mmCIF file of C-alpha atoms in Angstrom:
data_model
loop_
_atom_site.group_PDB
_atom_site.id
_atom_site.type_symbol
_atom_site.label_atom_id
_atom_site.label_comp_id
_atom_site.label_asym_id
_atom_site.label_seq_id
_atom_site.Cartn_x
_atom_site.Cartn_y
_atom_site.Cartn_z
ATOM 1 C CA MET X 968 -20.694 39.259 33.241
ATOM 2 C CA SER X 969 -16.594 39.111 33.412
ATOM 3 C CA ILE X 970 -14.869 36.590 31.772
ATOM 4 C CA LYS X 971 -13.613 35.320 35.570
ATOM 5 C CA LYS X 972 -16.805 34.851 36.515
ATOM 6 C CA SER X 973 -18.341 32.960 33.633
ATOM 7 C CA LEU X 974 -15.746 30.445 33.902
ATOM 8 C CA GLY X 975 -16.412 30.302 37.731
ATOM 9 C CA ALA X 976 -20.511 29.402 36.268
ATOM 10 C CA SER X 977 -21.546 25.845 35.197
ATOM 11 C CA VAL X 978 -19.340 25.115 32.374
ATOM 12 C CA SER X 979 -22.292 22.812 31.120
ATOM 13 C CA MET X 980 -24.593 25.499 31.587
ATOM 14 C CA LEU X 981 -22.836 27.633 29.626
ATOM 15 C CA ALA X 982 -22.710 25.505 27.165
ATOM 16 C CA VAL X 983 -26.282 24.764 26.859
ATOM 17 C CA LEU X 984 -27.038 28.408 26.952
ATOM 18 C CA ALA X 985 -24.510 29.378 24.264
ATOM 19 C CA VAL X 986 -26.480 26.961 22.180
ATOM 20 C CA SER X 987 -29.800 27.640 22.981
ATOM 21 C CA THR X 988 -29.661 31.145 22.761
ATOM 22 C CA PRO X 989 -31.724 32.453 19.715
ATOM 23 C CA ALA X 990 -28.826 32.555 16.945
ATOM 24 C CA PHE X 991 -29.147 36.513 16.326
ATOM 25 C CA ALA X 992 -29.375 38.189 20.103
ATOM 26 C CA GLN X 993 -26.839 39.970 20.906
ATOM 27 C CA VAL X 994 -24.904 37.802 22.479
ATOM 28 C CA ASP X 995 -22.842 37.970 25.798
ATOM 29 C CA LEU X 996 -18.885 37.512 24.591
ATOM 30 C CA ASP X 997 -17.728 36.353 27.550
ATOM 31 C CA ALA X 998 -20.296 33.567 28.613
ATOM 32 C CA LEU X 999 -19.591 32.203 24.917
ATOM 33 C CA TYR X 1000 -16.005 32.199 25.162
ATOM 34 C CA ALA X 1001 -16.413 30.463 28.689
ATOM 35 C CA ALA X 1002 -18.556 27.954 26.456
ATOM 36 C CA ALA X 1003 -15.999 27.826 23.637
ATOM 37 C CA LYS X 1004 -13.307 27.253 26.226
ATOM 38 C CA ALA X 1005 -15.165 24.448 27.333
ATOM 39 C CA GLU X 1006 -15.341 22.411 23.860
ATOM 40 C CA GLY X 1007 -11.309 23.315 24.018
ATOM 41 C CA GLU X 1008 -11.154 23.314 19.822
ATOM 42 C CA LEU X 1009 -11.905 25.047 16.940
ATOM 43 C CA THR X 1010 -11.523 22.679 13.335
ATOM 44 C CA THR X 1011 -11.142 25.026 10.587
ATOM 45 C CA ILE X 1012 -10.256 23.533 6.800
ATOM 46 C CA ALA X 1013 -8.963 25.424 3.435
ATOM 47 C CA LEU X 1014 -7.378 28.493 5.339
ATOM 48 C CA PRO X 1015 -3.276 28.702 4.033
ATOM 49 C CA HIS X 1016 -1.717 30.874 6.236
ATOM 50 C CA ASN X 1017 -0.788 33.080 3.157
ATOM 51 C CA TRP X 1018 -4.250 33.891 2.009
ATOM 52 C CA CYS X 1019 -5.788 36.644 3.636
ATOM 53 C CA ALA X 1020 -3.068 36.513 5.940
ATOM 54 C CA TYR X 1021 -4.840 34.102 7.744
ATOM 55 C CA GLY X 1022 -1.388 32.514 9.442
ATOM 56 C CA ASP X 1023 -1.715 36.096 11.677
ATOM 57 C CA VAL X 1024 -5.481 36.041 11.784
ATOM 58 C CA ILE X 1025 -5.531 32.531 13.178
ATOM 59 C CA ALA X 1026 -2.843 33.150 15.739
ATOM 60 C CA GLY X 1027 -4.616 36.108 16.625
ATOM 61 C CA PHE X 1028 -7.711 34.457 17.454
ATOM 62 C CA LYS X 1029 -5.602 31.924 19.993
ATOM 63 C CA ALA X 1030 -3.843 35.163 21.415
ATOM 64 C CA LYS X 1031 -6.901 36.651 22.176
ATOM 65 C CA TYR X 1032 -8.747 33.337 22.635
ATOM 66 C CA PRO X 1033 -6.491 31.106 25.268
ATOM 67 C CA GLY X 1034 -7.471 27.412 25.853
ATOM 68 C CA ILE X 1035 -8.750 27.089 22.437
ATOM 69 C CA THR X 1036 -6.903 25.044 19.945
ATOM 70 C CA VAL X 1037 -6.803 25.650 16.495
ATOM 71 C CA ASN X 1038 -6.901 22.291 14.080
ATOM 72 C CA GLU X 1039 -6.301 23.360 10.586
ATOM 73 C CA LEU X 1040 -7.543 20.579 8.117
ATOM 74 C CA ASN X 1041 -6.048 20.502 4.382
ATOM 75 C CA PRO X 1042 -5.061 24.008 3.820
ATOM 76 C CA ASP X 1043 -5.065 23.690 0.315
ATOM 77 C CA ALA X 1044 -8.603 22.436 0.020
ATOM 78 C CA GLY X 1045 -11.402 24.050 -2.438
ATOM 79 C CA SER X 1046 -14.261 25.528 -1.771
ATOM 80 C CA ALA X 1047 -16.283 22.350 -3.132
ATOM 81 C CA ASP X 1048 -13.910 20.029 -0.887
ATOM 82 C CA GLU X 1049 -15.042 22.107 2.215
ATOM 83 C CA ILE X 1050 -18.572 21.195 1.204
ATOM 84 C CA GLU X 1051 -17.586 17.557 1.248
ATOM 85 C CA ALA X 1052 -16.364 17.345 4.254
ATOM 86 C CA ILE X 1053 -19.313 18.378 5.950
ATOM 87 C CA LYS X 1054 -20.907 15.926 4.208
ATOM 88 C CA ALA X 1055 -18.754 13.237 5.078
ATOM 89 C CA ASN X 1056 -18.607 13.708 8.726
ATOM 90 C CA GLN X 1057 -22.284 14.282 9.586
ATOM 91 C CA GLY X 1058 -22.338 13.118 13.326
ATOM 92 C CA ASN X 1059 -18.737 12.816 13.558
ATOM 93 C CA MET X 1060 -17.383 14.288 16.752
ATOM 94 C CA GLY X 1061 -13.483 13.588 15.322
ATOM 95 C CA PRO X 1062 -11.202 15.982 14.521
ATOM 96 C CA GLN X 1063 -11.478 15.620 10.193
ATOM 97 C CA ALA X 1064 -15.190 17.408 10.998
ATOM 98 C CA PRO X 1065 -14.986 21.259 10.496
ATOM 99 C CA ASP X 1066 -16.853 23.587 12.435
ATOM 100 C CA VAL X 1067 -16.227 26.705 9.960
ATOM 101 C CA ILE X 1068 -16.012 26.974 6.062
ATOM 102 C CA ASP X 1069 -14.478 29.720 3.978
ATOM 103 C CA VAL X 1070 -15.751 29.069 0.597
ATOM 104 C CA GLY X 1071 -16.746 30.757 -2.589
ATOM 105 C CA LEU X 1072 -19.824 33.058 -2.783
ATOM 106 C CA SER X 1073 -22.086 30.528 -5.356
ATOM 107 C CA PHE X 1074 -21.023 27.785 -2.285
ATOM 108 C CA GLY X 1075 -23.050 29.408 0.164
ATOM 109 C CA PRO X 1076 -26.599 29.616 -1.025
ATOM 110 C CA SER X 1077 -26.452 25.638 -2.141
ATOM 111 C CA ALA X 1078 -25.075 24.502 1.420
ATOM 112 C CA LYS X 1079 -27.721 26.196 2.703
ATOM 113 C CA ALA X 1080 -30.109 24.802 0.249
ATOM 114 C CA ASP X 1081 -28.679 21.388 1.277
ATOM 115 C CA GLY X 1082 -29.018 21.984 5.150
ATOM 116 C CA LEU X 1083 -25.053 21.595 5.770
ATOM 117 C CA ILE X 1084 -24.632 25.319 7.504
ATOM 118 C CA GLN X 1085 -26.488 26.796 10.404
ATOM 119 C CA PRO X 1086 -27.425 30.216 10.950
ATOM 120 C CA TYR X 1087 -25.412 32.982 13.305
ATOM 121 C CA LYS X 1088 -25.939 36.396 12.964
ATOM 122 C CA VAL X 1089 -22.479 38.061 14.332
ATOM 123 C CA SER X 1090 -22.536 41.486 16.860
ATOM 124 C CA THR X 1091 -21.212 43.686 13.535
ATOM 125 C CA TRP X 1092 -24.057 42.021 11.268
ATOM 126 C CA ASP X 1093 -25.838 45.448 10.270
ATOM 127 C CA SER X 1094 -22.736 46.945 8.892
ATOM 128 C CA ILE X 1095 -22.167 44.204 6.586
ATOM 129 C CA PRO X 1096 -23.850 45.340 3.248
ATOM 130 C CA TYR X 1097 -27.242 43.731 3.067
ATOM 131 C CA ASP X 1098 -26.355 42.156 -0.684
ATOM 132 C CA ALA X 1099 -23.600 40.384 0.899
ATOM 133 C CA LYS X 1100 -24.929 38.066 3.418
ATOM 134 C CA ASP X 1101 -28.103 35.870 3.560
ATOM 135 C CA ALA X 1102 -30.711 37.531 5.339
ATOM 136 C CA GLU X 1103 -31.579 34.775 7.768
ATOM 137 C CA GLY X 1104 -27.747 34.541 8.681
ATOM 138 C CA TYR X 1105 -26.542 31.262 7.231
ATOM 139 C CA TRP X 1106 -23.520 33.062 5.277
ATOM 140 C CA TYR X 1107 -22.245 35.715 4.741
ATOM 141 C CA GLY X 1108 -19.400 38.177 2.979
ATOM 142 C CA ASP X 1109 -15.938 38.339 4.737
ATOM 143 C CA TYR X 1110 -13.645 39.253 1.930
ATOM 144 C CA TYR X 1111 -13.102 40.157 -1.560
ATOM 145 C CA GLY X 1112 -10.552 41.000 -4.276
ATOM 146 C CA VAL X 1113 -10.400 40.487 -8.106
ATOM 147 C CA MET X 1114 -8.513 37.769 -10.267
ATOM 148 C CA ALA X 1115 -4.824 38.679 -11.377
ATOM 149 C CA MET X 1116 -1.690 36.808 -12.569
ATOM 150 C CA LEU X 1117 2.036 36.749 -10.952
ATOM 151 C CA VAL X 1118 4.724 36.684 -13.375
ATOM 152 C CA ASN X 1119 8.386 35.398 -12.581
ATOM 153 C CA THR X 1120 10.544 37.780 -14.312
ATOM 154 C CA ASP X 1121 13.215 36.494 -13.623
ATOM 155 C CA ILE X 1122 12.155 33.289 -16.187
ATOM 156 C CA LEU X 1123 10.049 35.401 -18.528
ATOM 157 C CA ASP X 1124 10.976 39.232 -19.765
ATOM 158 C CA THR X 1125 8.029 39.584 -21.541
ATOM 159 C CA VAL X 1126 4.654 40.430 -18.584
ATOM 160 C CA PRO X 1127 1.563 39.455 -20.000
ATOM 161 C CA ALA X 1128 -1.049 42.340 -20.191
ATOM 162 C CA ASP X 1129 -4.384 40.685 -20.801
ATOM 163 C CA TRP X 1130 -5.605 36.707 -21.248
ATOM 164 C CA ALA X 1131 -5.121 36.732 -24.868
ATOM 165 C CA ASP X 1132 -1.483 37.281 -24.380
ATOM 166 C CA LEU X 1133 -1.182 34.106 -22.421
ATOM 167 C CA ALA X 1134 -1.384 32.288 -26.053
ATOM 168 C CA ASN X 1135 2.197 33.725 -27.001
ATOM 169 C CA ASP X 1136 5.156 31.536 -27.757
ATOM 170 C CA GLU X 1137 7.039 32.849 -25.047
ATOM 171 C CA TYR X 1138 4.809 31.401 -22.401
ATOM 172 C CA ALA X 1139 5.094 27.613 -23.325
ATOM 173 C CA ASN X 1140 4.549 25.624 -20.381
ATOM 174 C CA ALA X 1141 4.124 28.547 -18.118
ATOM 175 C CA VAL X 1142 0.608 29.355 -17.053
ATOM 176 C CA ALA X 1143 -1.045 27.349 -14.234
ATOM 177 C CA LEU X 1144 -4.575 28.083 -12.139
ATOM 178 C CA ALA X 1145 -4.420 27.757 -8.448
ATOM 179 C CA GLY X 1146 -6.445 25.234 -7.915
ATOM 180 C CA ASP X 1147 -8.461 23.043 -10.031
ATOM 181 C CA PRO X 1148 -11.312 23.962 -11.733
ATOM 182 C CA ARG X 1149 -13.479 21.313 -10.957
ATOM 183 C CA ALA X 1150 -13.456 21.847 -7.695
ATOM 184 C CA SER X 1151 -11.951 25.498 -6.382
ATOM 185 C CA ALA X 1152 -13.936 28.807 -6.810
ATOM 186 C CA GLN X 1153 -10.673 30.586 -7.099
ATOM 187 C CA ALA X 1154 -10.232 28.605 -10.871
ATOM 188 C CA ILE X 1155 -13.567 28.523 -11.660
ATOM 189 C CA GLN X 1156 -13.893 32.421 -11.413
ATOM 190 C CA SER X 1157 -10.517 32.529 -13.249
ATOM 191 C CA VAL X 1158 -11.727 30.830 -15.865
ATOM 192 C CA TYR X 1159 -15.080 32.625 -16.176
ATOM 193 C CA ALA X 1160 -12.946 35.748 -16.422
ATOM 194 C CA ALA X 1161 -10.921 34.626 -18.951
ATOM 195 C CA GLY X 1162 -14.047 34.112 -20.769
ATOM 196 C CA LEU X 1163 -15.384 37.651 -20.450
ATOM 197 C CA SER X 1164 -12.426 38.917 -21.621
ATOM 198 C CA THR X 1165 -12.697 37.387 -24.770
ATOM 199 C CA GLY X 1166 -15.827 39.897 -25.024
ATOM 200 C CA ALA X 1167 -18.489 37.131 -24.243
ATOM 201 C CA ASP X 1168 -21.282 38.389 -22.019
ATOM 202 C CA ALA X 1169 -22.146 36.565 -18.443
ATOM 203 C CA THR X 1170 -24.079 33.740 -20.119
ATOM 204 C CA GLY X 1171 -21.574 32.590 -22.593
ATOM 205 C CA ALA X 1172 -18.279 33.860 -20.639
ATOM 206 C CA ALA X 1173 -17.859 29.896 -18.831
ATOM 207 C CA GLU X 1174 -18.051 28.355 -22.282
ATOM 208 C CA ALA X 1175 -15.573 30.900 -23.990
ATOM 209 C CA GLY X 1176 -13.430 30.892 -20.810
ATOM 210 C CA LEU X 1177 -12.997 26.875 -21.465
ATOM 211 C CA LYS X 1178 -12.373 27.487 -24.748
ATOM 212 C CA LEU X 1179 -9.498 30.085 -23.824
ATOM 213 C CA PHE X 1180 -8.376 27.604 -21.884
ATOM 214 C CA ALA X 1181 -8.402 24.327 -24.332
ATOM 215 C CA ASP X 1182 -6.503 26.437 -26.513
ATOM 216 C CA LEU X 1183 -3.770 27.310 -24.186
ATOM 217 C CA ASN X 1184 -3.769 23.499 -23.534
ATOM 218 C CA ALA X 1185 -3.571 22.298 -27.044
ATOM 219 C CA LYS X 1186 -0.793 24.945 -27.420
ATOM 220 C CA GLY X 1187 1.335 23.361 -24.786
ATOM 221 C CA ASN X 1188 1.246 27.008 -22.570
ATOM 222 C CA PHE X 1189 -1.217 25.224 -19.695
ATOM 223 C CA VAL X 1190 0.628 23.213 -17.023
ATOM 224 C CA PRO X 1191 -2.188 21.143 -15.475
ATOM 225 C CA VAL X 1192 -0.642 21.686 -12.127
ATOM 226 C CA ILE X 1193 -2.173 23.556 -9.032
ATOM 227 C CA GLY X 1194 0.142 26.712 -9.058
ATOM 228 C CA LYS X 1195 1.578 28.113 -5.787
ATOM 229 C CA ALA X 1196 4.206 29.954 -4.485
ATOM 230 C CA ALA X 1197 6.513 27.695 -4.316
ATOM 231 C CA SER X 1198 6.064 26.985 -8.431
ATOM 232 C CA LEU X 1199 5.951 29.691 -9.233
ATOM 233 C CA ALA X 1200 9.342 30.815 -7.111
ATOM 234 C CA GLN X 1201 11.224 27.367 -8.856
ATOM 235 C CA GLY X 1202 9.847 28.421 -12.038
ATOM 236 C CA THR X 1203 7.933 25.298 -12.931
ATOM 237 C CA THR X 1204 4.427 27.633 -13.034
ATOM 238 C CA PRO X 1205 5.992 30.930 -13.897
ATOM 239 C CA ILE X 1206 2.814 32.038 -14.799
ATOM 240 C CA VAL X 1207 0.013 31.558 -11.795
ATOM 241 C CA ILE X 1208 -3.552 33.325 -12.038
ATOM 242 C CA ALA X 1209 -5.436 33.865 -8.097
ATOM 243 C CA TRP X 1210 -6.716 36.396 -6.537
ATOM 244 C CA ASP X 1211 -4.611 39.289 -6.219
ATOM 245 C CA TYR X 1212 -4.879 39.179 -2.488
ATOM 246 C CA ASN X 1213 -2.798 35.700 -2.778
ATOM 247 C CA LEU X 1214 -0.412 37.127 -5.562
ATOM 248 C CA LEU X 1215 0.288 39.675 -3.561
ATOM 249 C CA ALA X 1216 0.982 38.204 -0.246
ATOM 250 C CA TRP X 1217 3.063 35.675 -2.471
ATOM 251 C CA ARG X 1218 5.357 38.189 -4.062
ATOM 252 C CA ASP X 1219 6.071 39.742 -0.347
ATOM 253 C CA SER X 1220 7.242 36.130 0.602
ATOM 254 C CA PHE X 1221 9.757 35.934 -2.210
ATOM 255 C CA GLU X 1222 11.335 39.320 -1.058
ATOM 256 C CA GLY X 1223 13.082 39.874 -4.571
ATOM 257 C CA ASN X 1224 14.142 36.334 -5.047
ATOM 258 C CA PRO X 1225 12.538 36.057 -7.433
ATOM 259 C CA ALA X 1226 11.388 39.303 -9.283
ATOM 260 C CA ALA X 1227 7.849 38.795 -9.151
ATOM 261 C CA GLU X 1228 5.084 41.251 -10.681
ATOM 262 C CA ILE X 1229 1.603 41.286 -10.806
ATOM 263 C CA VAL X 1230 -0.788 41.951 -13.152
ATOM 264 C CA VAL X 1231 -4.563 43.009 -13.355
ATOM 265 C CA PRO X 1232 -5.551 42.251 -16.456
ATOM 266 C CA ALA X 1233 -6.946 44.871 -19.077
ATOM 267 C CA THR X 1234 -10.323 43.202 -19.609
ATOM 268 C CA GLY X 1235 -11.834 40.379 -17.866
ATOM 269 C CA VAL X 1236 -11.093 41.839 -14.118
ATOM 270 C CA VAL X 1237 -13.511 39.692 -11.872
ATOM 271 C CA ALA X 1238 -14.069 40.531 -8.556
ATOM 272 C CA GLY X 1239 -14.849 37.924 -6.029
ATOM 273 C CA VAL X 1240 -16.535 37.862 -2.846
ATOM 274 C CA TYR X 1241 -16.123 34.772 -0.222
ATOM 275 C CA VAL X 1242 -18.221 33.628 2.632
ATOM 276 C CA GLN X 1243 -18.306 32.624 5.892
ATOM 277 C CA ALA X 1244 -20.666 29.747 7.611
ATOM 278 C CA ILE X 1245 -20.763 27.165 10.348
ATOM 279 C CA SER X 1246 -21.311 23.956 9.699
ATOM 280 C CA ALA X 1247 -24.998 22.323 10.586
ATOM 281 C CA TYR X 1248 -23.038 19.537 11.973
ATOM 282 C CA ALA X 1249 -20.034 21.653 13.974
ATOM 283 C CA PRO X 1250 -18.981 19.628 16.972
ATOM 284 C CA HIS X 1251 -17.386 22.701 18.632
ATOM 285 C CA PRO X 1252 -20.527 24.843 17.812
ATOM 286 C CA ASN X 1253 -19.740 27.438 20.441
ATOM 287 C CA ALA X 1254 -16.041 27.710 19.490
ATOM 288 C CA ALA X 1255 -17.227 28.507 15.660
ATOM 289 C CA LYS X 1256 -19.673 31.263 16.763
ATOM 290 C CA LEU X 1257 -16.946 32.710 18.636
ATOM 291 C CA TRP X 1258 -14.112 32.701 15.199
ATOM 292 C CA MET X 1259 -16.720 34.593 13.659
ATOM 293 C CA GLU X 1260 -17.157 37.196 15.906
ATOM 294 C CA TYR X 1261 -13.895 37.656 15.814
ATOM 295 C CA LEU X 1262 -13.024 37.451 11.941
ATOM 296 C CA TYR X 1263 -15.994 40.263 11.920
ATOM 297 C CA SER X 1264 -14.519 42.387 14.642
ATOM 298 C CA ASP X 1265 -12.200 45.728 13.950
ATOM 299 C CA GLU X 1266 -9.173 43.617 14.600
ATOM 300 C CA GLY X 1267 -10.248 40.121 12.346
ATOM 301 C CA GLN X 1268 -11.462 42.683 9.237
ATOM 302 C CA LEU X 1269 -8.030 44.281 9.394
ATOM 303 C CA GLY X 1270 -6.513 41.238 10.042
ATOM 304 C CA TRP X 1271 -7.601 40.242 6.377
ATOM 305 C CA LEU X 1272 -6.694 43.695 5.099
ATOM 306 C CA ALA X 1273 -2.877 43.215 6.125
ATOM 307 C CA GLY X 1274 -3.212 40.428 3.553
ATOM 308 C CA TYR X 1275 -4.463 41.992 0.672
ATOM 309 C CA CYS X 1276 -7.778 41.148 1.153
ATOM 310 C CA HIS X 1277 -10.509 44.022 1.262
ATOM 311 C CA PRO X 1278 -12.733 42.912 4.206
ATOM 312 C CA ILE X 1279 -16.532 43.171 3.434
ATOM 313 C CA ARG X 1280 -16.847 45.857 6.579
ATOM 314 C CA PHE X 1281 -14.352 47.549 4.651
ATOM 315 C CA ASN X 1282 -16.523 51.053 4.007
ATOM 316 C CA ASP X 1283 -17.370 50.746 7.961
ATOM 317 C CA LEU X 1284 -13.930 50.840 8.487
ATOM 318 C CA ALA X 1285 -13.034 53.525 6.829
ATOM 319 C CA ALA X 1286 -15.746 55.613 7.535
ATOM 320 C CA LYS X 1287 -15.069 55.427 11.133
ATOM 321 C CA GLY X 1288 -11.319 56.155 10.635
ATOM 322 C CA ALA X 1289 -10.306 52.448 11.391
ATOM 323 C CA ILE X 1290 -7.761 51.229 8.999
ATOM 324 C CA PRO X 1291 -4.189 52.655 9.281
ATOM 325 C CA GLN X 1292 -2.877 54.817 6.298
ATOM 326 C CA ALA X 1293 0.068 52.260 6.040
ATOM 327 C CA MET X 1294 -2.418 49.612 4.882
ATOM 328 C CA LEU X 1295 -4.356 51.798 2.437
ATOM 329 C CA ASP X 1296 -1.244 52.926 1.071
ATOM 330 C CA ALA X 1297 0.103 48.938 0.266
ATOM 331 C CA LEU X 1298 -3.384 47.875 -2.140
ATOM 332 C CA PRO X 1299 -2.754 47.989 -5.677
ATOM 333 C CA PRO X 1300 -3.280 51.386 -7.252
ATOM 334 C CA ALA X 1301 -7.439 52.138 -7.486
ATOM 335 C CA ALA X 1302 -7.451 52.284 -11.358
ATOM 336 C CA ALA X 1303 -6.448 48.619 -11.935
ATOM 337 C CA TYR X 1304 -10.263 47.785 -10.384
ATOM 338 C CA GLU X 1305 -11.802 50.634 -12.065
ATOM 339 C CA LYS X 1306 -13.680 47.914 -14.398
ATOM 340 C CA ALA X 1307 -14.525 45.227 -12.185
ATOM 341 C CA VAL X 1308 -17.662 43.315 -12.241
ATOM 342 C CA PHE X 1309 -19.064 41.757 -9.506
ATOM 343 C CA PRO X 1310 -20.883 38.560 -11.044
ATOM 344 C CA THR X 1311 -24.231 37.774 -9.064
ATOM 345 C CA ILE X 1312 -24.759 34.169 -7.325
ATOM 346 C CA GLU X 1313 -26.904 33.352 -10.554
ATOM 347 C CA GLN X 1314 -24.330 33.939 -12.771
ATOM 348 C CA GLN X 1315 -21.590 31.964 -10.725
ATOM 349 C CA ASN X 1316 -23.961 29.078 -10.448
ATOM 350 C CA ALA X 1317 -24.288 28.789 -13.744
ATOM 351 C CA ALA X 1318 -20.438 29.380 -14.700
ATOM 352 C CA LYS X 1319 -19.703 26.749 -11.557
ATOM 353 C CA GLU X 1320 -22.044 24.224 -13.278
ATOM 354 C CA VAL X 1321 -20.626 24.899 -16.756
ATOM 355 C CA ILE X 1322 -17.036 24.337 -15.994
ATOM 356 C CA THR X 1323 -17.023 21.982 -13.686
ATOM 357 C CA GLY X 1324 -18.987 20.012 -16.189
ATOM 358 C CA GLN X 1325 -17.271 20.571 -18.587
ATOM 359 C CA TRP X 1326 -13.724 20.942 -18.166
ATOM 360 C CA ASP X 1327 -12.648 17.473 -18.720
ATOM 361 C CA SER X 1328 -14.031 17.230 -22.151
ATOM 362 C CA ALA X 1329 -13.681 20.637 -23.096
ATOM 363 C CA VAL X 1330 -9.746 21.412 -21.997
ATOM 364 C CA GLY X 1331 -8.868 17.866 -20.769
ATOM 365 C CA ALA X 1332 -6.657 18.764 -18.526
ATOM 366 C CA ASN X 1333 -6.212 16.926 -15.398
ATOM 367 C CA VAL X 1334 -5.081 19.535 -12.610
ATOM 368 C CA GLU X 1335 -3.884 18.227 -9.677
#
């Protein structure tokens, strides 16, 4: 059925069909677009434009599907904030209720268990690795990267090579996390990675990471603010720890002013997968499904890759020869990723519980 014919049909009936059709059927994208257009809006949350090139991804979605306004909530929110936004807006059909979320891996299963997300399998479902998705379609991996550091080399002469180096005297009032470790998956994984670098195993990495940051805070090297591209450029946080894709995008945005260098640590290299899901209370369920279809299409996946995020369908795209060579050439050298470890969901959940629960008592730095 063509888009034009779909729009000529009863929009209300299309909306009902799109909602009531089994979530795992191969959906008619024209009909889904018509139903989404009838809803007229998609509400996202926690999608900074320089994170995985989300600014361009959102623009691409709007260009492909005109007539759907994208309402962007709190771009700097953490994964826990996204979950709380769903909880706080159950039954709310207004602009503060998110339709979709993009959260750290550990938040997917817990959101499913709490009944906060709904199942939907995109058309490209089979090309998403089995171990990166919920078998019932409640959540699915979207992209991944490794924890790294970005250093303002206009301010700091020496670039740290590993986590332990952050305790050096030259890094006084220099080190920041790109999120609050009591709420942000990115910050939680930063602390976990730091712990692994001490030689701790997966069960002890959270405690070891807390100790490392407690020592940095006691020495005065840790800056208790959420590090951003602007704070790094201004020199208030000349070292920021975050996912490599965020830092690479920041570095590019500086255009050499300031000079900045990205470091994948020599040890404690943690890779992290984020996941997508649709709110169980989404005010615009059809627009949410259409958004997922776009993100998991070749076009959407390459949009993330343009922002240095390895899309979850990377291997499938590579096998098809669908990735432009220029994109492959822009990625950091593969050798930097050879020591990367992917924590399991169980390991992430355990680390999250320890880090979020003990940060205040162990480190005593109110990150905001």
